[in-house]
Amino acid sequence: MKTIIAACSQNLGGSRASLQAALRTLLAVPWPSQRDVRSALQLLAVLQWVLSFLLLGIVSLLLLIYLLFTRLWLIPVLYVAWIIFDWDTPEKGGRRLPCLRRWPVWKHFRDYFPVKLVKTHDLSPSHNYIIGSHPHGILCVGAFCNFITGSTGFEELFPGIRSFLTTLAGNFRLPVFREYLMSGGLFPVTRRAIGYLLSQNGTGNAVAIVIGGAAESLSCRPGVTVLILKNRKGFVRMALQHGAFLVPSFSFGENDLFRQVVFEEGSWMRSIQRRFQKMMGFAPCVFYGRGLTSGSSRGFLPYARPITTVVGEPVAVPKVEKPSRELVDRYHGLYIRALLKLFNENKTKYGLSDTDELHIL
């Protein structure tokens, strides 16, 4: 018995020594600093956003198809029935959740780049507005952060104004993803959806439209600012029909977030991109950003580059039910002049040189 007790005491003593050594080793390891923790949270915030926009819709669709062939087949059947019943909701005001707009994760998302919103003129709550968002970039980070999340203080800068953002109508046909988009305040970029916000939702609505769309994303690259705008006049016609003021906005730094392989006009790859864009509504860009492990590795996350979105002076627009082509052209020209003025007055403040020009195609 004495032998057993001695052996146990020796083992306990050895275990205690091993434990103390392990604790000393653990304490010797440097703990992450507050800066490291902030950087990790910012990276995770951007990661969840990119994965949500790139994969949530497709993964949800595949999951529902899989569940059809399992004992849980009733779940996708009921959800599809719900979508059929709820089909028109995205074009009739959606289901915006203010709590999602105030989600703390968006502050980490904002600080990753960082994103900043600059006001140059007041917007009166007694009017409705169509905000033209330029440029498109690859994933419209500036437009999303400023007009959908509350992280950059849009509601504080423009009291009484509710901001909305339009996106491809096809996104609202994807299960689960449609709910995610609507809860954040996104709407299909259709006449019906925009018309509802401008006519059935009172005043003080600001509908942001990324006017260049998918075609503009094909020309997105650092150091080049090309906008597809010359023949995009539908938003001006909508503004006239509803008496909504036109407001230019420009996100400086948007084109610096990714590196894209740009194929020359006339090449077979460019032709494939154009055809795919016409068929599916979006362009298959060949791009890359930083990796998850370090800023020097390659991956699908955007580079941490500052984005400054400047909201310009509103162009007063009269309400004309059936505007003529000449009237549309006139206000389209006024909008372009306001946009050029905004760009030229702010380009040297936010990373561009005095010789940089805005190319409008």
mmCIF file of C-alpha atoms in Angstrom:
data_model
loop_
_atom_site.group_PDB
_atom_site.id
_atom_site.type_symbol
_atom_site.label_atom_id
_atom_site.label_comp_id
_atom_site.label_asym_id
_atom_site.label_seq_id
_atom_site.Cartn_x
_atom_site.Cartn_y
_atom_site.Cartn_z
ATOM 1 C CA MET A 1 0.000 0.000 0.000
ATOM 2 C CA LYS A 2 2.823 2.397 0.859
ATOM 3 C CA THR A 3 4.362 1.622 -2.510
ATOM 4 C CA ILE A 4 1.102 2.475 -4.305
ATOM 5 C CA ILE A 5 0.710 5.751 -2.374
ATOM 6 C CA ALA A 6 4.296 6.752 -3.144
ATOM 7 C CA ALA A 7 3.817 6.002 -6.814
ATOM 8 C CA CYS A 8 0.625 8.075 -6.925
ATOM 9 C CA SER A 9 2.321 10.965 -5.160
ATOM 10 C CA GLN A 10 5.176 10.851 -7.639
ATOM 11 C CA ASN A 11 2.779 10.834 -10.594
ATOM 12 C CA LEU A 12 0.773 13.706 -9.140
ATOM 13 C CA GLY A 13 3.961 15.629 -8.557
ATOM 14 C CA GLY A 14 5.023 15.001 -12.153
ATOM 15 C CA SER A 15 1.591 15.967 -13.459
ATOM 16 C CA ARG A 16 1.643 19.143 -11.391
ATOM 17 C CA ALA A 17 5.069 20.036 -12.759
ATOM 18 C CA SER A 18 3.936 19.312 -16.315
ATOM 19 C CA LEU A 19 0.855 21.454 -15.802
ATOM 20 C CA GLN A 20 2.894 24.329 -14.436
ATOM 21 C CA ALA A 21 5.301 24.059 -17.361
ATOM 22 C CA ALA A 22 2.386 24.103 -19.807
ATOM 23 C CA LEU A 23 0.911 27.177 -18.128
ATOM 24 C CA ARG A 24 4.259 28.979 -18.262
ATOM 25 C CA THR A 25 4.535 28.146 -21.965
ATOM 26 C CA LEU A 26 0.998 29.392 -22.576
ATOM 27 C CA LEU A 27 1.637 32.634 -20.726
ATOM 28 C CA ALA A 28 4.845 33.144 -22.686
ATOM 29 C CA VAL A 29 2.905 33.146 -25.978
ATOM 30 C CA PRO A 30 2.080 36.766 -26.929
ATOM 31 C CA TRP A 31 -1.638 37.484 -26.793
ATOM 32 C CA PRO A 32 -3.216 39.153 -29.832
ATOM 33 C CA SER A 33 -3.340 42.918 -29.571
ATOM 34 C CA GLN A 34 -6.516 44.948 -29.934
ATOM 35 C CA ARG A 35 -5.359 45.874 -33.424
ATOM 36 C CA ASP A 36 -5.013 42.205 -34.370
ATOM 37 C CA VAL A 37 -8.495 41.455 -33.032
ATOM 38 C CA ARG A 38 -9.987 44.381 -34.960
ATOM 39 C CA SER A 39 -8.260 43.266 -38.166
ATOM 40 C CA ALA A 40 -9.582 39.716 -37.739
ATOM 41 C CA LEU A 41 -13.143 40.956 -37.142
ATOM 42 C CA GLN A 42 -12.951 43.217 -40.185
ATOM 43 C CA LEU A 43 -11.694 40.371 -42.360
ATOM 44 C CA LEU A 44 -14.474 38.065 -41.132
ATOM 45 C CA ALA A 45 -17.093 40.759 -41.792
ATOM 46 C CA VAL A 46 -15.940 41.120 -45.400
ATOM 47 C CA LEU A 47 -15.678 37.347 -45.808
ATOM 48 C CA GLN A 48 -19.287 36.739 -44.743
ATOM 49 C CA TRP A 49 -20.490 39.479 -47.097
ATOM 50 C CA VAL A 50 -18.593 38.138 -50.123
ATOM 51 C CA LEU A 51 -19.700 34.553 -49.442
ATOM 52 C CA SER A 52 -23.309 35.687 -48.971
ATOM 53 C CA PHE A 53 -23.414 37.489 -52.302
ATOM 54 C CA LEU A 54 -21.508 34.887 -54.271
ATOM 55 C CA LEU A 55 -22.781 31.636 -52.777
ATOM 56 C CA LEU A 56 -25.887 32.032 -50.597
ATOM 57 C CA GLY A 57 -28.396 31.876 -53.456
ATOM 58 C CA ILE A 58 -26.792 28.940 -55.292
ATOM 59 C CA VAL A 59 -26.112 26.924 -52.127
ATOM 60 C CA SER A 60 -29.688 27.476 -50.901
ATOM 61 C CA LEU A 61 -31.100 26.346 -54.241
ATOM 62 C CA LEU A 62 -28.973 23.177 -54.293
ATOM 63 C CA LEU A 63 -29.888 22.425 -50.673
ATOM 64 C CA LEU A 64 -33.616 22.694 -51.386
ATOM 65 C CA ILE A 65 -33.263 20.382 -54.399
ATOM 66 C CA TYR A 66 -31.384 17.869 -52.248
ATOM 67 C CA LEU A 67 -34.023 17.998 -49.505
ATOM 68 C CA LEU A 68 -36.696 17.093 -52.063
ATOM 69 C CA PHE A 69 -35.244 13.587 -52.192
ATOM 70 C CA THR A 70 -35.048 13.105 -48.425
ATOM 71 C CA ARG A 71 -37.527 12.708 -45.574
ATOM 72 C CA LEU A 72 -37.503 16.496 -45.242
ATOM 73 C CA TRP A 73 -39.100 16.975 -48.679
ATOM 74 C CA LEU A 74 -41.957 18.970 -47.129
ATOM 75 C CA ILE A 75 -39.598 21.861 -46.262
ATOM 76 C CA PRO A 76 -38.698 22.783 -49.888
ATOM 77 C CA VAL A 77 -42.301 22.183 -51.000
ATOM 78 C CA LEU A 78 -43.653 24.615 -48.417
ATOM 79 C CA TYR A 79 -40.935 27.152 -49.152
ATOM 80 C CA VAL A 80 -41.614 27.058 -52.908
ATOM 81 C CA ALA A 81 -45.310 27.556 -52.162
ATOM 82 C CA TRP A 82 -44.356 30.560 -50.022
ATOM 83 C CA ILE A 83 -42.220 32.047 -52.826
ATOM 84 C CA ILE A 84 -45.126 31.698 -55.284
ATOM 85 C CA PHE A 85 -47.439 33.435 -52.815
ATOM 86 C CA ASP A 86 -44.790 36.100 -52.071
ATOM 87 C CA TRP A 87 -43.572 36.525 -55.668
ATOM 88 C CA ASP A 88 -44.416 40.226 -56.098
ATOM 89 C CA THR A 89 -43.207 41.419 -52.687
ATOM 90 C CA PRO A 90 -39.719 42.537 -53.881
ATOM 91 C CA GLU A 91 -41.407 44.952 -56.301
ATOM 92 C CA LYS A 92 -43.932 46.187 -53.740
ATOM 93 C CA GLY A 93 -41.786 47.569 -50.981
ATOM 94 C CA GLY A 94 -40.118 44.363 -49.838
ATOM 95 C CA ARG A 95 -39.580 43.530 -46.153
ATOM 96 C CA ARG A 96 -36.877 45.831 -44.879
ATOM 97 C CA LEU A 97 -35.557 45.064 -41.380
ATOM 98 C CA PRO A 98 -34.020 48.114 -39.653
ATOM 99 C CA CYS A 99 -32.198 45.835 -37.184
ATOM 100 C CA LEU A 100 -30.219 44.268 -40.037
ATOM 101 C CA ARG A 101 -29.213 47.718 -41.260
ATOM 102 C CA ARG A 102 -27.838 48.457 -37.768
ATOM 103 C CA TRP A 103 -26.058 45.107 -37.474
ATOM 104 C CA PRO A 104 -22.697 45.766 -35.698
ATOM 105 C CA VAL A 105 -20.842 43.624 -38.244
ATOM 106 C CA TRP A 106 -21.262 46.398 -40.832
ATOM 107 C CA LYS A 107 -19.026 48.710 -38.784
ATOM 108 C CA HIS A 108 -16.222 46.135 -39.077
ATOM 109 C CA PHE A 109 -17.046 45.846 -42.786
ATOM 110 C CA ARG A 110 -16.763 49.633 -43.161
ATOM 111 C CA ASP A 111 -13.471 49.839 -41.278
ATOM 112 C CA TYR A 112 -11.794 47.099 -43.337
ATOM 113 C CA PHE A 113 -11.394 49.385 -46.375
ATOM 114 C CA PRO A 114 -12.384 51.937 -44.844
ATOM 115 C CA VAL A 115 -15.544 53.350 -46.473
ATOM 116 C CA LYS A 116 -16.541 56.991 -45.971
ATOM 117 C CA LEU A 117 -19.637 58.946 -47.032
ATOM 118 C CA VAL A 118 -19.288 62.653 -47.902
ATOM 119 C CA LYS A 119 -22.217 65.046 -48.194
ATOM 120 C CA THR A 120 -21.958 68.139 -50.383
ATOM 121 C CA HIS A 121 -25.589 69.337 -50.410
ATOM 122 C CA ASP A 122 -28.755 68.844 -48.373
ATOM 123 C CA LEU A 123 -31.581 66.575 -49.552
ATOM 124 C CA SER A 124 -35.050 67.760 -48.554
ATOM 125 C CA PRO A 125 -37.418 65.097 -47.131
ATOM 126 C CA SER A 126 -40.235 66.690 -49.129
ATOM 127 C CA HIS A 127 -38.868 65.192 -52.365
ATOM 128 C CA ASN A 128 -37.974 61.772 -53.711
ATOM 129 C CA TYR A 129 -34.608 61.115 -55.338
ATOM 130 C CA ILE A 130 -32.856 58.809 -57.757
ATOM 131 C CA ILE A 131 -29.191 58.587 -56.805
ATOM 132 C CA GLY A 132 -26.902 57.544 -59.631
ATOM 133 C CA SER A 133 -24.099 55.418 -58.172
ATOM 134 C CA HIS A 134 -20.782 55.366 -60.067
ATOM 135 C CA PRO A 135 -18.689 53.401 -60.845
ATOM 136 C CA HIS A 136 -19.986 49.824 -60.683
ATOM 137 C CA GLY A 137 -16.660 48.203 -59.853
ATOM 138 C CA ILE A 138 -16.755 44.438 -59.334
ATOM 139 C CA LEU A 139 -19.086 44.046 -56.322
ATOM 140 C CA CYS A 140 -20.435 47.604 -55.702
ATOM 141 C CA VAL A 141 -18.893 47.788 -52.235
ATOM 142 C CA GLY A 142 -19.298 51.557 -51.860
ATOM 143 C CA ALA A 143 -22.961 51.556 -52.884
ATOM 144 C CA PHE A 144 -23.803 48.666 -50.566
ATOM 145 C CA CYS A 145 -21.983 50.034 -47.532
ATOM 146 C CA ASN A 146 -23.362 53.570 -47.843
ATOM 147 C CA PHE A 147 -26.943 53.013 -49.023
ATOM 148 C CA ILE A 148 -27.827 49.692 -47.345
ATOM 149 C CA THR A 149 -25.918 49.578 -44.063
ATOM 150 C CA GLY A 150 -26.126 52.345 -41.514
ATOM 151 C CA SER A 151 -22.410 52.188 -40.794
ATOM 152 C CA THR A 152 -21.416 55.371 -42.640
ATOM 153 C CA GLY A 153 -24.199 57.534 -41.210
ATOM 154 C CA PHE A 154 -26.431 58.154 -44.238
ATOM 155 C CA GLU A 155 -29.524 58.800 -42.095
ATOM 156 C CA GLU A 156 -27.587 61.194 -39.866
ATOM 157 C CA LEU A 157 -26.115 63.119 -42.816
ATOM 158 C CA PHE A 158 -29.470 63.262 -44.628
ATOM 159 C CA PRO A 159 -32.201 63.473 -41.933
ATOM 160 C CA GLY A 160 -35.612 62.274 -43.087
ATOM 161 C CA ILE A 161 -34.230 60.428 -46.136
ATOM 162 C CA ARG A 162 -34.555 56.644 -46.525
ATOM 163 C CA SER A 163 -32.009 55.080 -48.850
ATOM 164 C CA PHE A 164 -32.579 52.007 -51.010
ATOM 165 C CA LEU A 165 -30.373 50.165 -53.489
ATOM 166 C CA THR A 166 -31.418 48.293 -56.626
ATOM 167 C CA THR A 167 -29.819 45.127 -57.938
ATOM 168 C CA LEU A 168 -30.447 42.494 -60.629
ATOM 169 C CA ALA A 169 -34.036 41.223 -60.631
ATOM 170 C CA GLY A 170 -32.754 37.657 -61.100
ATOM 171 C CA ASN A 171 -31.282 37.716 -57.595
ATOM 172 C CA PHE A 172 -34.814 37.785 -56.174
ATOM 173 C CA ARG A 173 -35.621 34.471 -57.835
ATOM 174 C CA LEU A 174 -33.050 32.623 -55.719
ATOM 175 C CA PRO A 175 -34.412 31.035 -52.511
ATOM 176 C CA VAL A 176 -33.299 32.428 -49.134
ATOM 177 C CA PHE A 177 -31.079 34.954 -50.946
ATOM 178 C CA ARG A 178 -34.182 36.954 -51.868
ATOM 179 C CA GLU A 179 -35.118 37.212 -48.184
ATOM 180 C CA TYR A 180 -31.586 38.330 -47.300
ATOM 181 C CA LEU A 181 -31.660 41.055 -49.970
ATOM 182 C CA MET A 182 -35.112 42.350 -49.072
ATOM 183 C CA SER A 183 -34.341 42.479 -45.358
ATOM 184 C CA GLY A 184 -31.443 44.815 -46.085
ATOM 185 C CA GLY A 185 -33.465 47.194 -48.271
ATOM 186 C CA LEU A 186 -32.436 46.023 -51.747
ATOM 187 C CA PHE A 187 -34.938 45.997 -54.611
ATOM 188 C CA PRO A 188 -35.014 44.736 -58.208
ATOM 189 C CA VAL A 189 -33.802 47.270 -60.739
ATOM 190 C CA THR A 190 -37.163 47.231 -62.560
ATOM 191 C CA ARG A 191 -39.567 50.011 -63.483
ATOM 192 C CA ARG A 192 -42.258 48.511 -61.280
ATOM 193 C CA ALA A 193 -40.094 48.323 -58.149
ATOM 194 C CA ILE A 194 -38.568 51.787 -58.592
ATOM 195 C CA GLY A 195 -41.966 53.256 -59.474
ATOM 196 C CA TYR A 196 -43.465 51.827 -56.286
ATOM 197 C CA LEU A 197 -40.790 53.436 -54.101
ATOM 198 C CA LEU A 198 -41.180 56.785 -55.853
ATOM 199 C CA SER A 199 -44.988 56.895 -55.924
ATOM 200 C CA GLN A 200 -46.445 54.604 -53.228
ATOM 201 C CA ASN A 201 -44.016 55.126 -50.363
ATOM 202 C CA GLY A 202 -44.493 58.810 -49.608
ATOM 203 C CA THR A 203 -41.600 61.276 -49.875
ATOM 204 C CA GLY A 204 -38.063 61.213 -48.533
ATOM 205 C CA ASN A 205 -37.069 58.131 -50.550
ATOM 206 C CA ALA A 206 -33.651 57.951 -52.215
ATOM 207 C CA VAL A 207 -33.340 55.055 -54.667
ATOM 208 C CA ALA A 208 -29.727 54.368 -55.590
ATOM 209 C CA ILE A 209 -29.146 52.815 -59.025
ATOM 210 C CA VAL A 210 -25.759 51.578 -60.213
ATOM 211 C CA ILE A 211 -26.385 52.907 -63.696
ATOM 212 C CA GLY A 212 -23.402 51.366 -65.507
ATOM 213 C CA GLY A 213 -24.467 47.879 -64.479
ATOM 214 C CA ALA A 214 -22.783 44.678 -65.608
ATOM 215 C CA ALA A 215 -21.423 46.234 -68.793
ATOM 216 C CA GLU A 216 -19.392 48.718 -66.764
ATOM 217 C CA SER A 217 -17.854 46.013 -64.586
ATOM 218 C CA LEU A 218 -16.039 44.626 -67.650
ATOM 219 C CA SER A 219 -13.947 47.810 -67.812
ATOM 220 C CA CYS A 220 -13.212 47.963 -64.087
ATOM 221 C CA ARG A 221 -9.503 48.171 -63.245
ATOM 222 C CA PRO A 222 -7.257 50.331 -61.059
ATOM 223 C CA GLY A 223 -6.297 53.696 -62.540
ATOM 224 C CA VAL A 224 -9.057 53.683 -65.179
ATOM 225 C CA THR A 225 -12.437 55.378 -64.746
ATOM 226 C CA VAL A 226 -14.818 54.403 -67.535
ATOM 227 C CA LEU A 227 -18.577 54.855 -67.104
ATOM 228 C CA ILE A 228 -21.325 53.354 -69.261
ATOM 229 C CA LEU A 229 -23.763 56.243 -69.216
ATOM 230 C CA LYS A 230 -24.133 57.934 -72.612
ATOM 231 C CA ASN A 231 -27.051 55.745 -73.722
ATOM 232 C CA ARG A 232 -28.423 54.909 -70.262
ATOM 233 C CA LYS A 233 -31.464 57.185 -70.068
ATOM 234 C CA GLY A 234 -34.158 55.015 -68.499
ATOM 235 C CA PHE A 235 -33.414 56.357 -65.016
ATOM 236 C CA VAL A 236 -33.924 59.928 -66.287
ATOM 237 C CA ARG A 237 -37.282 58.992 -67.798
ATOM 238 C CA MET A 238 -38.319 57.401 -64.477
ATOM 239 C CA ALA A 239 -37.243 60.546 -62.622
ATOM 240 C CA LEU A 240 -39.355 62.739 -64.891
ATOM 241 C CA GLN A 241 -42.420 60.493 -64.649
ATOM 242 C CA HIS A 242 -42.334 60.652 -60.843
ATOM 243 C CA GLY A 243 -40.821 64.106 -60.323
ATOM 244 C CA ALA A 244 -37.843 62.597 -58.495
ATOM 245 C CA PHE A 245 -34.712 64.754 -58.306
ATOM 246 C CA LEU A 246 -31.529 63.304 -59.832
ATOM 247 C CA VAL A 247 -28.485 63.073 -57.562
ATOM 248 C CA PRO A 248 -25.026 62.044 -58.811
ATOM 249 C CA SER A 249 -22.687 60.118 -56.521
ATOM 250 C CA PHE A 250 -19.181 58.817 -57.109
ATOM 251 C CA SER A 251 -17.233 56.240 -55.080
ATOM 252 C CA PHE A 252 -13.552 57.107 -55.345
ATOM 253 C CA GLY A 253 -11.439 53.974 -54.906
ATOM 254 C CA GLU A 254 -14.125 51.477 -55.978
ATOM 255 C CA ASN A 255 -12.080 50.287 -58.961
ATOM 256 C CA ASP A 256 -9.016 49.612 -56.785
ATOM 257 C CA LEU A 257 -10.528 46.736 -54.787
ATOM 258 C CA PHE A 258 -9.804 43.963 -57.299
ATOM 259 C CA ARG A 259 -7.501 43.160 -60.192
ATOM 260 C CA GLN A 260 -9.286 42.131 -63.367
ATOM 261 C CA VAL A 261 -8.125 40.470 -66.565
ATOM 262 C CA VAL A 262 -9.571 42.923 -69.115
ATOM 263 C CA PHE A 263 -10.067 41.472 -72.579
ATOM 264 C CA GLU A 264 -9.819 43.876 -75.503
ATOM 265 C CA GLU A 265 -12.900 44.836 -77.495
ATOM 266 C CA GLY A 266 -13.286 42.500 -80.466
ATOM 267 C CA SER A 267 -11.544 39.538 -78.819
ATOM 268 C CA TRP A 268 -13.367 36.212 -78.568
ATOM 269 C CA MET A 269 -13.309 36.306 -74.761
ATOM 270 C CA ARG A 270 -14.892 39.763 -74.733
ATOM 271 C CA SER A 271 -17.538 38.475 -77.120
ATOM 272 C CA ILE A 272 -18.342 35.592 -74.745
ATOM 273 C CA GLN A 273 -18.625 38.017 -71.834
ATOM 274 C CA ARG A 274 -21.019 40.257 -73.780
ATOM 275 C CA ARG A 275 -23.231 37.352 -74.824
ATOM 276 C CA PHE A 276 -23.331 35.956 -71.306
ATOM 277 C CA GLN A 277 -24.241 39.396 -69.991
ATOM 278 C CA LYS A 278 -27.185 39.712 -72.396
ATOM 279 C CA MET A 279 -28.456 36.224 -71.533
ATOM 280 C CA MET A 280 -27.974 36.222 -67.738
ATOM 281 C CA GLY A 281 -27.966 39.919 -66.837
ATOM 282 C CA PHE A 282 -24.446 39.952 -65.355
ATOM 283 C CA ALA A 283 -20.957 39.731 -66.801
ATOM 284 C CA PRO A 284 -18.532 36.885 -65.934
ATOM 285 C CA CYS A 285 -15.486 38.925 -64.917
ATOM 286 C CA VAL A 286 -12.106 37.253 -64.469
ATOM 287 C CA PHE A 287 -10.800 38.949 -61.341
ATOM 288 C CA TYR A 288 -8.890 38.304 -58.150
ATOM 289 C CA GLY A 289 -8.196 40.036 -54.862
ATOM 290 C CA ARG A 290 -6.378 39.156 -51.681
ATOM 291 C CA GLY A 291 -6.392 35.790 -49.949
ATOM 292 C CA LEU A 292 -7.750 34.940 -46.526
ATOM 293 C CA THR A 293 -4.368 34.338 -44.871
ATOM 294 C CA SER A 294 -2.489 37.483 -45.938
ATOM 295 C CA GLY A 295 -2.796 40.614 -48.025
ATOM 296 C CA SER A 296 -0.026 39.461 -50.346
ATOM 297 C CA SER A 297 -1.731 36.175 -51.287
ATOM 298 C CA ARG A 298 -4.333 35.907 -54.049
ATOM 299 C CA GLY A 299 -7.961 35.091 -53.448
ATOM 300 C CA PHE A 300 -11.500 36.392 -53.827
ATOM 301 C CA LEU A 301 -11.571 39.001 -51.054
ATOM 302 C CA PRO A 302 -11.266 42.704 -51.935
ATOM 303 C CA TYR A 303 -8.051 44.529 -51.158
ATOM 304 C CA ALA A 304 -8.176 46.949 -48.228
ATOM 305 C CA ARG A 305 -8.314 50.217 -50.173
ATOM 306 C CA PRO A 306 -10.118 53.378 -49.005
ATOM 307 C CA ILE A 307 -13.460 54.158 -50.650
ATOM 308 C CA THR A 308 -14.968 57.636 -50.408
ATOM 309 C CA THR A 309 -18.496 58.045 -51.751
ATOM 310 C CA VAL A 310 -19.325 61.686 -52.472
ATOM 311 C CA VAL A 311 -23.002 62.573 -52.913
ATOM 312 C CA GLY A 312 -23.405 65.583 -55.176
ATOM 313 C CA GLU A 313 -25.867 68.381 -55.808
ATOM 314 C CA PRO A 314 -29.416 67.306 -56.737
ATOM 315 C CA VAL A 315 -30.757 68.215 -60.169
ATOM 316 C CA ALA A 316 -34.347 69.476 -59.816
ATOM 317 C CA VAL A 317 -36.674 67.497 -62.090
ATOM 318 C CA PRO A 318 -40.313 68.369 -62.936
ATOM 319 C CA LYS A 319 -43.042 65.724 -62.943
ATOM 320 C CA VAL A 320 -44.028 64.881 -66.524
ATOM 321 C CA GLU A 321 -46.191 61.803 -67.101
ATOM 322 C CA LYS A 322 -45.100 61.292 -70.695
ATOM 323 C CA PRO A 323 -41.745 63.023 -71.153
ATOM 324 C CA SER A 324 -40.577 63.572 -74.716
ATOM 325 C CA ARG A 325 -37.245 62.296 -75.980
ATOM 326 C CA GLU A 326 -35.955 65.864 -76.113
ATOM 327 C CA LEU A 327 -36.869 66.435 -72.465
ATOM 328 C CA VAL A 328 -35.199 63.183 -71.411
ATOM 329 C CA ASP A 329 -32.057 64.148 -73.360
ATOM 330 C CA ARG A 330 -32.027 67.566 -71.737
ATOM 331 C CA TYR A 331 -32.110 66.255 -68.158
ATOM 332 C CA HIS A 332 -29.728 63.444 -69.041
ATOM 333 C CA GLY A 333 -27.267 66.116 -70.150
ATOM 334 C CA LEU A 334 -27.822 68.096 -66.944
ATOM 335 C CA TYR A 335 -27.138 64.972 -64.916
ATOM 336 C CA ILE A 336 -23.881 64.247 -66.759
ATOM 337 C CA ARG A 337 -22.709 67.823 -66.219
ATOM 338 C CA ALA A 338 -23.484 67.556 -62.487
ATOM 339 C CA LEU A 339 -21.579 64.248 -62.325
ATOM 340 C CA LEU A 340 -18.543 65.663 -64.136
ATOM 341 C CA LYS A 341 -18.546 68.662 -61.807
ATOM 342 C CA LEU A 342 -18.675 66.355 -58.786
ATOM 343 C CA PHE A 343 -15.807 64.227 -60.112
ATOM 344 C CA ASN A 344 -13.535 67.115 -61.046
ATOM 345 C CA GLU A 345 -14.076 69.004 -57.774
ATOM 346 C CA ASN A 346 -13.225 65.966 -55.623
ATOM 347 C CA LYS A 347 -10.777 63.783 -57.565
ATOM 348 C CA THR A 348 -7.596 65.273 -56.109
ATOM 349 C CA LYS A 349 -9.009 65.004 -52.566
ATOM 350 C CA TYR A 350 -9.534 61.262 -52.777
ATOM 351 C CA GLY A 351 -6.577 59.655 -54.485
ATOM 352 C CA LEU A 352 -6.653 60.799 -58.110
ATOM 353 C CA SER A 353 -4.426 63.279 -59.880
ATOM 354 C CA ASP A 354 -5.480 66.517 -61.511
ATOM 355 C CA THR A 355 -4.939 64.978 -64.977
ATOM 356 C CA ASP A 356 -7.285 62.011 -64.376
ATOM 357 C CA GLU A 357 -10.432 62.213 -66.464
ATOM 358 C CA LEU A 358 -13.856 60.607 -66.355
ATOM 359 C CA HIS A 359 -14.504 58.673 -69.587
ATOM 360 C CA ILE A 360 -18.212 58.370 -70.403
ATOM 361 C CA LEU A 361 -19.190 55.816 -73.037
#
